[in-house]
Structures are given as structure tokens and as C-alpha cells.
Coordinates of C-alpha atoms in Angstrom, one line a residue:
Chain A
E23 CA 93.5 72.1 152.5
T24 CA 95.2 73.6 149.6
G25 CA 94.3 74.5 146.0
V26 CA 90.7 74.1 144.8
T27 CA 88.5 71.4 146.2
Q28 CA 85.2 70.3 144.7
T29 CA 82.5 68.1 146.2
P30 CA 81.1 65.6 145.5
R31 CA 83.5 63.9 143.1
H32 CA 80.7 61.8 141.5
L33 CA 77.0 62.5 141.4
V34 CA 74.1 60.5 139.9
M35 CA 70.8 62.2 139.9
G36 CA 67.3 61.8 138.4
M37 CA 65.8 64.4 136.2
T38 CA 63.4 65.6 139.0
N39 CA 66.1 65.9 141.7
K40 CA 67.7 69.0 143.1
K41 CA 71.4 68.9 144.0
S42 CA 74.3 71.3 144.5
L43 CA 77.9 71.2 143.6
K44 CA 80.4 72.9 145.9
C45 CA 83.7 74.5 145.2
E46 CA 86.2 76.0 147.7
Q47 CA 89.5 77.7 146.9
H48 CA 92.3 78.2 149.4
L49 CA 94.6 80.3 147.1
G50 CA 93.4 83.8 147.9
H51 CA 92.2 84.3 144.3
N52 CA 89.6 86.9 143.4
A53 CA 87.9 85.1 140.5
M54 CA 86.1 81.8 140.3
Y55 CA 84.6 79.9 137.3
W56 CA 82.3 77.0 136.4
Y57 CA 83.2 75.0 133.3
K58 CA 81.5 72.1 131.7
Q59 CA 83.5 69.4 129.9
S60 CA 81.6 66.9 127.7
A61 CA 83.1 64.1 125.7
K62 CA 84.8 65.2 122.6
K63 CA 83.9 68.9 123.1
P64 CA 86.1 71.8 124.3
L65 CA 85.7 73.1 127.9
E66 CA 82.7 75.3 127.9
L67 CA 82.6 78.4 130.2
M68 CA 79.4 78.6 132.2
F69 CA 79.8 81.3 134.8
V70 CA 82.4 83.8 135.9
Y71 CA 82.5 85.5 139.3
N72 CA 84.9 88.3 139.9
F73 CA 85.1 89.8 143.4
K74 CA 81.9 87.8 144.2
E75 CA 80.0 89.6 141.3
Q76 CA 78.8 87.5 138.5
T77 CA 80.4 89.0 135.4
E78 CA 79.5 86.4 132.8
N79 CA 76.7 83.9 132.1
N80 CA 77.2 82.2 128.8
S81 CA 73.6 81.5 128.0
V82 CA 73.4 78.7 130.4
P83 CA 69.9 77.2 130.9
S84 CA 68.1 78.3 134.0
R85 CA 68.2 74.8 135.4
F86 CA 71.8 75.7 136.4
S87 CA 71.9 78.3 139.1
P88 CA 75.3 79.6 140.5
E89 CA 75.9 81.1 143.9
C90 CA 79.0 82.8 145.2
P91 CA 78.6 83.8 148.8
N92 CA 82.2 85.0 149.2
S93 CA 85.4 85.0 147.2
S94 CA 86.4 81.5 148.4
H95 CA 83.2 79.6 147.8
L96 CA 81.2 78.8 144.7
F97 CA 78.1 76.7 144.3
L98 CA 76.3 75.3 141.3
H99 CA 72.6 74.5 142.1
L100 CA 71.1 71.9 139.8
H101 CA 67.4 71.1 139.2
T102 CA 65.3 69.3 136.6
L103 CA 68.4 68.4 134.6
Q104 CA 68.4 66.5 131.3
P105 CA 70.4 63.5 130.3
E106 CA 72.5 65.7 128.0
D107 CA 73.7 67.6 131.1
S108 CA 75.8 64.6 132.0
A109 CA 79.4 65.8 132.0
L110 CA 82.4 66.7 134.1
Y111 CA 81.8 70.0 135.9
L112 CA 85.0 71.8 136.7
C113 CA 85.5 74.7 139.1
A114 CA 88.5 77.0 138.7
S115 CA 90.0 80.0 140.4
S116 CA 92.4 82.7 139.3
Q117 CA 93.9 86.0 140.3
D118 CA 92.6 88.7 138.0
D119 CA 94.6 91.9 138.0
G120 CA 92.8 93.5 135.1
D121 CA 95.1 93.5 132.2
R122 CA 96.7 90.1 132.8
V123 CA 95.0 86.9 133.7
Y124 CA 97.1 84.3 135.4
G125 CA 96.5 80.7 134.7
Y126 CA 93.5 79.1 136.3
T127 CA 93.8 76.4 139.0
F128 CA 91.2 73.7 138.5
G129 CA 89.5 71.5 141.1
S130 CA 89.2 67.8 140.6
G131 CA 85.8 68.1 139.1
T132 CA 82.4 66.5 139.7
R133 CA 81.4 63.7 137.3
L134 CA 77.7 64.2 136.9
T135 CA 75.4 61.6 135.5
V136 CA 71.7 62.4 134.9
V137 CA 69.4 59.4 134.6
Chain B
Q164 CA 85.5 79.6 112.8
K165 CA 86.4 78.2 116.2
E166 CA 88.0 80.7 118.6
V167 CA 90.8 78.4 119.5
E168 CA 91.8 75.5 117.3
Q169 CA 93.9 72.5 117.9
N170 CA 94.5 69.3 116.0
S171 CA 92.7 66.6 118.0
G172 CA 95.4 63.9 117.3
P173 CA 96.4 61.5 118.5
L174 CA 100.0 62.6 118.1
S175 CA 102.1 59.5 118.4
V176 CA 105.7 60.2 119.5
P177 CA 108.5 57.7 120.2
E178 CA 110.0 57.9 123.7
G179 CA 112.9 60.4 123.8
A180 CA 111.6 62.4 120.7
I181 CA 110.2 65.9 120.5
A182 CA 106.4 66.3 120.5
S183 CA 105.3 69.5 118.7
L184 CA 101.8 70.8 119.4
N185 CA 100.2 73.7 117.6
C186 CA 97.3 76.0 118.4
T187 CA 95.7 78.9 116.4
Y188 CA 93.4 81.6 117.7
S189 CA 91.0 84.0 116.1
D190 CA 91.1 87.1 118.3
R191 CA 94.0 89.4 117.4
G192 CA 93.6 91.2 120.7
S193 CA 94.4 88.1 122.8
Q194 CA 97.2 88.8 125.3
S195 CA 97.7 85.8 127.5
F196 CA 98.2 82.2 126.4
F197 CA 98.3 79.0 128.4
W198 CA 99.0 75.3 128.0
Y199 CA 97.3 72.8 130.2
R200 CA 97.9 69.0 130.5
Q201 CA 94.9 66.8 131.2
Y202 CA 95.3 63.1 132.1
S203 CA 92.3 60.9 131.4
G204 CA 89.7 61.2 134.1
K205 CA 91.6 64.1 135.7
S206 CA 91.3 67.9 135.7
P207 CA 93.5 70.2 133.6
E208 CA 96.8 71.2 135.1
L209 CA 98.6 74.4 134.1
I210 CA 102.1 73.7 132.6
M211 CA 103.0 76.8 130.7
S212 CA 102.0 80.5 130.3
I213 CA 103.3 82.9 127.7
Y214 CA 102.5 86.6 127.2
S215 CA 105.1 87.9 124.8
N216 CA 106.3 86.9 121.3
G217 CA 109.1 84.4 121.2
D218 CA 110.0 81.3 123.2
K219 CA 109.7 80.5 126.8
E220 CA 111.4 77.4 128.3
D221 CA 110.5 75.5 131.4
G222 CA 112.3 72.2 131.9
R223 CA 111.4 70.0 129.0
F224 CA 108.7 72.3 127.8
T225 CA 109.0 75.2 125.4
A226 CA 106.1 77.5 124.5
Q227 CA 106.4 79.6 121.4
L228 CA 104.1 82.6 120.6
N229 CA 103.7 84.4 117.3
K230 CA 101.0 87.1 117.7
A231 CA 101.3 88.3 114.1
S232 CA 100.4 84.8 112.8
Q233 CA 98.1 84.1 115.7
Y234 CA 99.5 80.8 116.8
V235 CA 101.1 79.4 119.9
S236 CA 102.9 76.1 120.1
L237 CA 104.3 73.7 122.7
L238 CA 107.3 71.6 122.3
I239 CA 108.0 68.7 124.7
R240 CA 111.6 67.5 124.5
D241 CA 112.8 64.0 125.5
S242 CA 109.1 62.8 125.6
Q243 CA 108.3 60.3 128.3
P244 CA 105.4 57.8 128.5
S245 CA 104.2 59.9 131.5
D246 CA 103.7 62.8 129.0
S247 CA 100.9 60.9 127.4
A248 CA 97.8 63.1 128.0
T249 CA 95.6 65.6 126.3
Y250 CA 97.1 69.1 126.0
L251 CA 94.8 72.0 126.0
C252 CA 95.6 75.4 124.6
A253 CA 93.8 78.4 126.3
V254 CA 93.7 82.0 125.3
K255 CA 92.6 85.1 127.1
A256 CA 90.7 87.6 124.9
A257 CA 88.2 90.1 126.1
G258 CA 87.3 90.1 129.8
N259 CA 88.8 87.8 132.3
K260 CA 87.8 84.5 130.8
L261 CA 89.9 81.8 129.1
T262 CA 88.7 80.1 125.9
F263 CA 90.0 76.6 125.5
G264 CA 90.7 74.6 122.4
G265 CA 89.5 71.1 122.0
G266 CA 92.9 69.6 123.0
T267 CA 95.5 67.4 121.3
R268 CA 95.9 63.9 122.5
V269 CA 99.6 62.9 122.8
L270 CA 100.7 59.2 123.0
V271 CA 104.3 58.6 123.8
K272 CA 105.3 55.0 122.9
P273 CA 108.2 53.3 124.7

């Protein structure tokens, strides 16, 4: 496996369900990210993990809960979501050397539909 | 004011012509700039990065950066139908996060 892999590719869940999105990077990067992409809106940064430490949480509702057990894996746990949470959820990784950020490598994304 | 602004398009370009995309940003302290290409239903793919004022060329793509005017542009020479996609401008400001613009949709017509 190479690059950044995300599973599942598609997910349909009810508002009372609990599910998790998984991301794994095989690039040796030290930073991982969750982004949300809704129709006709820019990519929205949700969470940042650098060296496994969460360094940013952009006022994301608590129904989204990230987990980063090591520098290669990132999860997004979902519970009691709302229909407006339906979107493409993208995981990305990068090598962060402090002053310079190299481009992110994105996974294929999970298309989430909340019914 | 949005942090990173792009014209949403669509930018319609004849095959073989030059497509010119612009992006402006609000944070003067921004240091790193990126262009991503996103095909419909796919994830963004990095095509160019630029860190210093001036031009940077890579194949048919040229990125131009002007920090004093706070804009970055992307030129696509000899546009092909396969270049039809949404192009996202991304800027690194404070911290290690990238902020993305809304994207410009490009349509290359044969």
C-alpha cells in the first residue's frame, strides 16, 4: 500500500448510529489532518495532529471525535450526526519541518450521507 | 474577508490555449503556497508548490507568486480536455495548517 488510504469509501448512517472513519498513511509523514468538503464550500479544516498530538480543533461539534493512536493512523469517530453533516471527509498527511509545510497528500475520501 | 479567494468560474478555455487562474490571500505572513487539482468525485491532488516570489515552471504548469500584492496565480499552457477540473489554491499561514480557497472550475473545450 502506498500513499494515504481511507475506509470506507462510502457510508450511509442514521442519526442515531455510531461509526468510525479510518485513515492510514504510508509516507512516513509526521502530521495528519481531517478536512470536510461540502458542496459549493471550501475545504474546512477539522482537526490537526502533529507527532500524534492534537494541535488544532476548529470548533468542530463534539459529535465528531478524532483519535490518533500513532503517526500513521487517524480515526474520526461519528455519533448522533445531523443531515447537514453529509459531506466528503478527507484525510491528509504531510511532513511538517516547522518553518516550511510541504504539500498535503490526500486520501480518496469517505462520502458520508446522514439519513 | 475570506482568507483565500478564488473566482469560482467556470473558466472556459479552448483546447491548446492558456488557462490563467488567480488567487488572493489575506495573511501577509503566509510563506507557502500550493495549487491542487480536483476532478469531480475525486480527492485533491498536489500539482504545484511555490515559496518565493517569481515564477516556477513544471511542465505545462507555471505558478507565479507576488507576496507584496498577496496573490498567486497558475498558468496552464496548451490546455487539454483532461485539464478540466477544479483548481484549489492553498496557503500556509500560522501554524502547520493549509487554508484552501473555494476553487476555480476549468472547462477545456475541444
